[in-house]
Short mmCIF file of C-alpha atoms and ligand atoms in Angstrom, two decimals:
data_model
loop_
_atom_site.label_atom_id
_atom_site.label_comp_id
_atom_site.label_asym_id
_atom_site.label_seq_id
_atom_site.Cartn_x
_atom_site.Cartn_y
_atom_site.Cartn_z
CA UNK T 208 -7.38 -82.22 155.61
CA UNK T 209 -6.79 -79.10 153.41
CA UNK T 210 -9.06 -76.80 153.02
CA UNK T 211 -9.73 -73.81 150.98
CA UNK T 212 -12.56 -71.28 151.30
CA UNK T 213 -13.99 -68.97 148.30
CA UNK T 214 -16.25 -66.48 149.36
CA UNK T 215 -18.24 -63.78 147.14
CA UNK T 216 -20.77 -62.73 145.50
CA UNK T 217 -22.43 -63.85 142.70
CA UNK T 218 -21.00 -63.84 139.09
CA UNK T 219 -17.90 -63.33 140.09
CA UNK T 220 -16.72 -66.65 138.80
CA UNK T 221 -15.79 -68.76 142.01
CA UNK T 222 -17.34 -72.30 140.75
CA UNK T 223 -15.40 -72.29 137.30
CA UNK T 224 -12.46 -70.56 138.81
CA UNK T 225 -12.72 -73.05 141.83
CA UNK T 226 -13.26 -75.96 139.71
CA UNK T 227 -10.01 -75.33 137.76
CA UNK T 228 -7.90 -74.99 140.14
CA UNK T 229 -9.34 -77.59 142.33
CA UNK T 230 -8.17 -79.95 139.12
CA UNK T 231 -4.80 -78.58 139.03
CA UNK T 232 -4.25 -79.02 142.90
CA UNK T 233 -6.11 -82.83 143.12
CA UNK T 234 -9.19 -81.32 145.29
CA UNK T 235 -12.60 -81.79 145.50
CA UNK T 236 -14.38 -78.69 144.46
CA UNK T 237 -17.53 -77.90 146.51
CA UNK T 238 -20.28 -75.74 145.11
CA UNK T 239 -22.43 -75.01 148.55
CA UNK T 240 -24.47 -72.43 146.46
CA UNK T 241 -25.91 -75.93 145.11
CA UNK T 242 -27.32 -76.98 148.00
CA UNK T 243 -29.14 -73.95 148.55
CA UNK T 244 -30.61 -73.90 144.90
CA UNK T 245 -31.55 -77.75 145.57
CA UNK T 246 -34.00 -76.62 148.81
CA UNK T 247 -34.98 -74.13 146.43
CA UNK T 248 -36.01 -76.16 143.76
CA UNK T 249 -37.47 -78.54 145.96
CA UNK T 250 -39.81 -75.66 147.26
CA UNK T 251 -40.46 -74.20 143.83
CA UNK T 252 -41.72 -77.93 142.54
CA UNK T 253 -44.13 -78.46 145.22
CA UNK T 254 -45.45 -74.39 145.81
CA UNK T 255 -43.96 -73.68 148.73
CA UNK T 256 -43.35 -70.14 149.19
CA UNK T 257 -39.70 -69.77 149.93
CA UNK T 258 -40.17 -66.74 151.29
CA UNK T 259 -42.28 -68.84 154.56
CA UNK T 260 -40.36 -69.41 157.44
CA UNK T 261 -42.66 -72.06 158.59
CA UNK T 262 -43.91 -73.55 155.52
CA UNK T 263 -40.15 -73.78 154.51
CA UNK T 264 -39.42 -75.67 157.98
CA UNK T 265 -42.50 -77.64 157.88
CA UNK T 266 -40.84 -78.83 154.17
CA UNK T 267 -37.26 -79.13 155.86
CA UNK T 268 -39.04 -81.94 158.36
CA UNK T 269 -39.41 -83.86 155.06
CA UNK T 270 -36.50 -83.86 153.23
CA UNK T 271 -33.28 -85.65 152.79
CA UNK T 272 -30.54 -83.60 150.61
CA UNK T 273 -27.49 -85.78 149.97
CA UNK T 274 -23.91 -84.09 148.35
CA UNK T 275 -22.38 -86.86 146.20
CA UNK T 276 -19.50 -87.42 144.53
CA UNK T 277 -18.74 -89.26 141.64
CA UNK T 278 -15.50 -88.98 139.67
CA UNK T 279 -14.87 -85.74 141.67
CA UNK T 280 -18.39 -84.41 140.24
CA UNK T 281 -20.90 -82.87 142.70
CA UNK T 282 -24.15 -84.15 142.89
CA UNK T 283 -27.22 -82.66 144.72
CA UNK T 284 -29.98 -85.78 145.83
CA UNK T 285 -33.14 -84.36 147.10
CA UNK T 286 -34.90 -87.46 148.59
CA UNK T 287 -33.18 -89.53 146.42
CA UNK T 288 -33.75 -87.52 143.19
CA UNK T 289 -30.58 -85.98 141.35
CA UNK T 290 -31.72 -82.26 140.83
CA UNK T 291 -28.22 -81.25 140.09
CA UNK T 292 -29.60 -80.55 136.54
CA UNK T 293 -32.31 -78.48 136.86
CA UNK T 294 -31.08 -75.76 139.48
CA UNK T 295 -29.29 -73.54 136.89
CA UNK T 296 -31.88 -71.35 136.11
CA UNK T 297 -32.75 -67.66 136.99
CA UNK T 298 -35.84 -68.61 138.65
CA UNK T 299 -34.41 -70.87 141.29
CA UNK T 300 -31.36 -68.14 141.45
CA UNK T 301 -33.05 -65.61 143.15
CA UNK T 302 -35.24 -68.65 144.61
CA UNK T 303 -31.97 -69.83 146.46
CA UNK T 304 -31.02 -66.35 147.79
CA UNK T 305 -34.30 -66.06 149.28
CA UNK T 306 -34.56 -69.39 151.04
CA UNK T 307 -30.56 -69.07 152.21
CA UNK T 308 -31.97 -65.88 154.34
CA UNK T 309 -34.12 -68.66 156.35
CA UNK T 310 -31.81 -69.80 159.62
CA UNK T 311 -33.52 -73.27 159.82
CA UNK T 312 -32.08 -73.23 155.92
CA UNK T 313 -28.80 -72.22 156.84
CA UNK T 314 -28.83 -74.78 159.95
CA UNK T 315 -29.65 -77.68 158.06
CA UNK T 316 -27.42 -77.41 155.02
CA UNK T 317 -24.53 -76.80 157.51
CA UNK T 318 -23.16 -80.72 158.81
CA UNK T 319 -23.37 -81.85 155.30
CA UNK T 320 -20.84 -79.00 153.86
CA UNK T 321 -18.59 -79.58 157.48
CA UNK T 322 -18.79 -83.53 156.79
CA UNK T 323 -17.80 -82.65 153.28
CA UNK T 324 -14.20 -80.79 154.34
CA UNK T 325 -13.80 -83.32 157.29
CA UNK T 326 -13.55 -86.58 154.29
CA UNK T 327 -11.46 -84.57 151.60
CA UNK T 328 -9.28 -81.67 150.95
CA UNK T 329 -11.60 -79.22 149.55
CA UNK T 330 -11.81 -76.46 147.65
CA UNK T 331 -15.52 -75.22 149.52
CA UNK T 332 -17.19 -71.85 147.21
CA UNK T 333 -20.07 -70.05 148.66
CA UNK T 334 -21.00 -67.26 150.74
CA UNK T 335 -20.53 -67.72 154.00
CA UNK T 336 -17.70 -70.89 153.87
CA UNK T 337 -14.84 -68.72 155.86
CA UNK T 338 -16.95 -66.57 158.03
CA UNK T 339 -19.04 -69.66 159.12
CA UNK T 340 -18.96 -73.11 157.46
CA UNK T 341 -14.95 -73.52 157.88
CA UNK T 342 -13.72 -70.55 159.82
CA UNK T 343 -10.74 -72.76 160.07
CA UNK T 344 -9.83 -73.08 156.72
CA UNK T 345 -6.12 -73.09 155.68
CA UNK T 346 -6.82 -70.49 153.16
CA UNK T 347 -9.28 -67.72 152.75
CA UNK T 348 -10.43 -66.11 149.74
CA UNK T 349 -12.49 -63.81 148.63
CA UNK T 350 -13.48 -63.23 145.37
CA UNK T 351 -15.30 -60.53 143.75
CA UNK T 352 -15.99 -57.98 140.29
CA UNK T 353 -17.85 -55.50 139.35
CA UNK T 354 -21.64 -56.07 139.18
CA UNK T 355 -21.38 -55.01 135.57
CA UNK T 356 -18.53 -56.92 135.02
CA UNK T 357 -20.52 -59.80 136.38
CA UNK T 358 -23.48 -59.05 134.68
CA UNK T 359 -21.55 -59.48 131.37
CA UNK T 360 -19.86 -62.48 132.24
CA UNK T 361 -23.67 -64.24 132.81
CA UNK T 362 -25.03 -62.24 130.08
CA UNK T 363 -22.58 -63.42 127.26
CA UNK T 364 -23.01 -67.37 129.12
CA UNK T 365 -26.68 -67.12 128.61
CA UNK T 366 -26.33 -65.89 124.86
CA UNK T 367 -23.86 -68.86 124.26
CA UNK T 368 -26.85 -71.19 125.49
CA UNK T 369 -29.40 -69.62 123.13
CA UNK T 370 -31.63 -68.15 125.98
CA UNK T 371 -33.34 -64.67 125.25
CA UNK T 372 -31.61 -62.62 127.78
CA UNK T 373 -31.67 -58.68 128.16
CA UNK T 374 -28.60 -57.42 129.73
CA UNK T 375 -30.15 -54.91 131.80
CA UNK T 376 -32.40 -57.37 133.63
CA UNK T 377 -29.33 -59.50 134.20
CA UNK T 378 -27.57 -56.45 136.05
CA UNK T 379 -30.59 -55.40 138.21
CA UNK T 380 -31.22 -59.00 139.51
CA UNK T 381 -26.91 -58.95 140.17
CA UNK T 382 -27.94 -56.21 142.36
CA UNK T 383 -30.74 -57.44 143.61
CA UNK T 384 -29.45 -60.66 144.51
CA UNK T 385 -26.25 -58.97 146.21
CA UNK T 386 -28.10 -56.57 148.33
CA UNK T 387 -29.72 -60.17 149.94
CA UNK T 388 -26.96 -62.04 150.11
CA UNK T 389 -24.86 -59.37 151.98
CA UNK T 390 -27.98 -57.57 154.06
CA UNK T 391 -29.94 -60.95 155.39
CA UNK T 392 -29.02 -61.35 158.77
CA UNK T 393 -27.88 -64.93 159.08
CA UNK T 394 -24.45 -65.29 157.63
CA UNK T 395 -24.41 -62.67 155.19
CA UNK T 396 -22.17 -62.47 152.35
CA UNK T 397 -18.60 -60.85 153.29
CA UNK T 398 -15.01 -61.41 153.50
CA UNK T 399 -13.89 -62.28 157.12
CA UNK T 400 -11.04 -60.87 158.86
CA UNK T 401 -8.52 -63.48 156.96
CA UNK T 402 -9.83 -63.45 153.18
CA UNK T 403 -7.37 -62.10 150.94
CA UNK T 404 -9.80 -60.12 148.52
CA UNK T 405 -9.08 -61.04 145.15
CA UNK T 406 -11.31 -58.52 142.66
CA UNK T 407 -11.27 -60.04 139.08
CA UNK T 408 -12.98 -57.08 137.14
CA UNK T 409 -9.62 -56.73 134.75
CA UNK T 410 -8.61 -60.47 135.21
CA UNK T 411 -8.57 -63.13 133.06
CA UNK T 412 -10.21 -66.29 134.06
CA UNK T 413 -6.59 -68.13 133.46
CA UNK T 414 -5.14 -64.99 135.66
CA UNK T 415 -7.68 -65.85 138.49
CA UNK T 416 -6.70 -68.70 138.01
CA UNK T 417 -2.80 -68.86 138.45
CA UNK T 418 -3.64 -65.85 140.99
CA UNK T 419 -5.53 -68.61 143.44
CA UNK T 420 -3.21 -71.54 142.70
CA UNK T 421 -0.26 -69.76 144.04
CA UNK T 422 -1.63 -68.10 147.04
CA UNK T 423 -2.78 -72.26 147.54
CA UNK T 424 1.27 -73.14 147.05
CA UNK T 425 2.45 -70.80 149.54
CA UNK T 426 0.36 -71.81 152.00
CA UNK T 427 0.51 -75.64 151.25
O1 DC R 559 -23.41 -69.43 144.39
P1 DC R 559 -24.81 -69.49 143.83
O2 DC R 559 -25.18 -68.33 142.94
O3 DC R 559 -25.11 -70.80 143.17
O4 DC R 559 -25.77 -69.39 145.13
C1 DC R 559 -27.18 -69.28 145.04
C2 DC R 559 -27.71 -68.58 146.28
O5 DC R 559 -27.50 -69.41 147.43
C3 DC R 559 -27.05 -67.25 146.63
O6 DC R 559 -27.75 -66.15 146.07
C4 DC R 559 -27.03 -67.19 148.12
C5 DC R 559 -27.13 -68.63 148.55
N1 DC R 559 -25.89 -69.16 149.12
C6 DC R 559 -25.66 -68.91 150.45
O7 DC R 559 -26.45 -68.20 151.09
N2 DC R 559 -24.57 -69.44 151.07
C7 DC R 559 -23.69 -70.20 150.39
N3 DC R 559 -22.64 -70.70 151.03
C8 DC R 559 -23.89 -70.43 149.01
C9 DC R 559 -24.99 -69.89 148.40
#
């Protein structure tokens, strides 16, 4: 199997860049960030703190969380229920970055994204996917932007959706959620020794795009 790894940090656009290209080459895209917002729904739903180590790995004990496909679309199953829906929102955002610091989190997310690359070529997008998940993956990449550049992006997403956003809240929880996801301990966001650092702060999403898809053909 083929697979290809896209690290970074959040807002910088690796699910719809990954998803494109992932179309164009005839892979499955994987969203791992997915998972982690599922377990963090989950927790959010039934008052768990997801900040509690044990309370989280009491709940762990009691769940099932399936990846599914269907027509190349990701699905997220939490005992049996599709929550792939409902985990796009800012609450279970920085809900997910702080359950992802938990180990026990990090430990029992990890066969399903493996099991994942080991059935199809995949395109995998996450933090930690070339550092940790697939440090063998064919091709590394890691992609990043400006925190205000991200902020933007989600900013002008959110406005297209209606929702009542401020831009300068959007930027502080970027930073916020950043400082996490590279600090925590376990896995923490960053490029490993192989990721070709792709920064997309004056790109195009069609350059990222053709940028990713040929480094994908040269290696191929
Ligand atoms: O990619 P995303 O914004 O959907 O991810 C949500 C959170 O999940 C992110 O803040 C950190 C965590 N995450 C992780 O720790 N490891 C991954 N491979 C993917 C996401």
């Amino acid at each position: 199997m083929f697979a290809v790894a896209i690290d970074g940090p959040s807002g910088a656009g690796k699910s719809s860049v990954s998803k494109a290209v992932a179309k164009a080459a005839g892979f499955v895209h994987i969203d791992t960030g997915a998972l982690y917002r599922s377990v963090a729904y989950y927790a959010l739903s039934n008052n768990i703190d997801v900040k509690d180590e044990a309370m989280v790995g009491k709940m762990l004990s009691e769940i099932t969380v399936r990846l599914v496909l269907e027509n190349g679309e990701q699905k997220v199953l939490v005992n049996g229920e599709n929550v792939t829906g409902k985990i796009r929102t800012e609450n279970v955002s920085m809900a997910a970055s702080d359950i992802s610091k938990i180990p026990s989190v990090r430990a029992f997310l990890l066969d399903t994204q493996r099991k994942t690359a080991d059935e199809y070529n995949v395109i995998m997008d996450g933090r930690d996917i070339a550092t940790v998940v697939l440090p063998n993956a064919d091709v590394k990449i890691f992609l990043t932007a400006s925190a205000e550049k991200r902020a933007e992006r989600r900013f002008k997403e959110l406005l297209a959706k209606n929702e009542e956003v401020e831009y300068n809240k959007i930027l502080e929880d970027v930073i916020k959620r950043d400082r996490q996801d590279t600090e925590r301990e376990t896995a923490p966001l960053k490029p490993s020794d192989e990721s070709v650092i792709v920064d997309t702060t004056e790109m195009s999403f069609d350059q990222s795009v053709d940028f990713i898809a040929n480094l994908i053909k040269e290696r191929l």
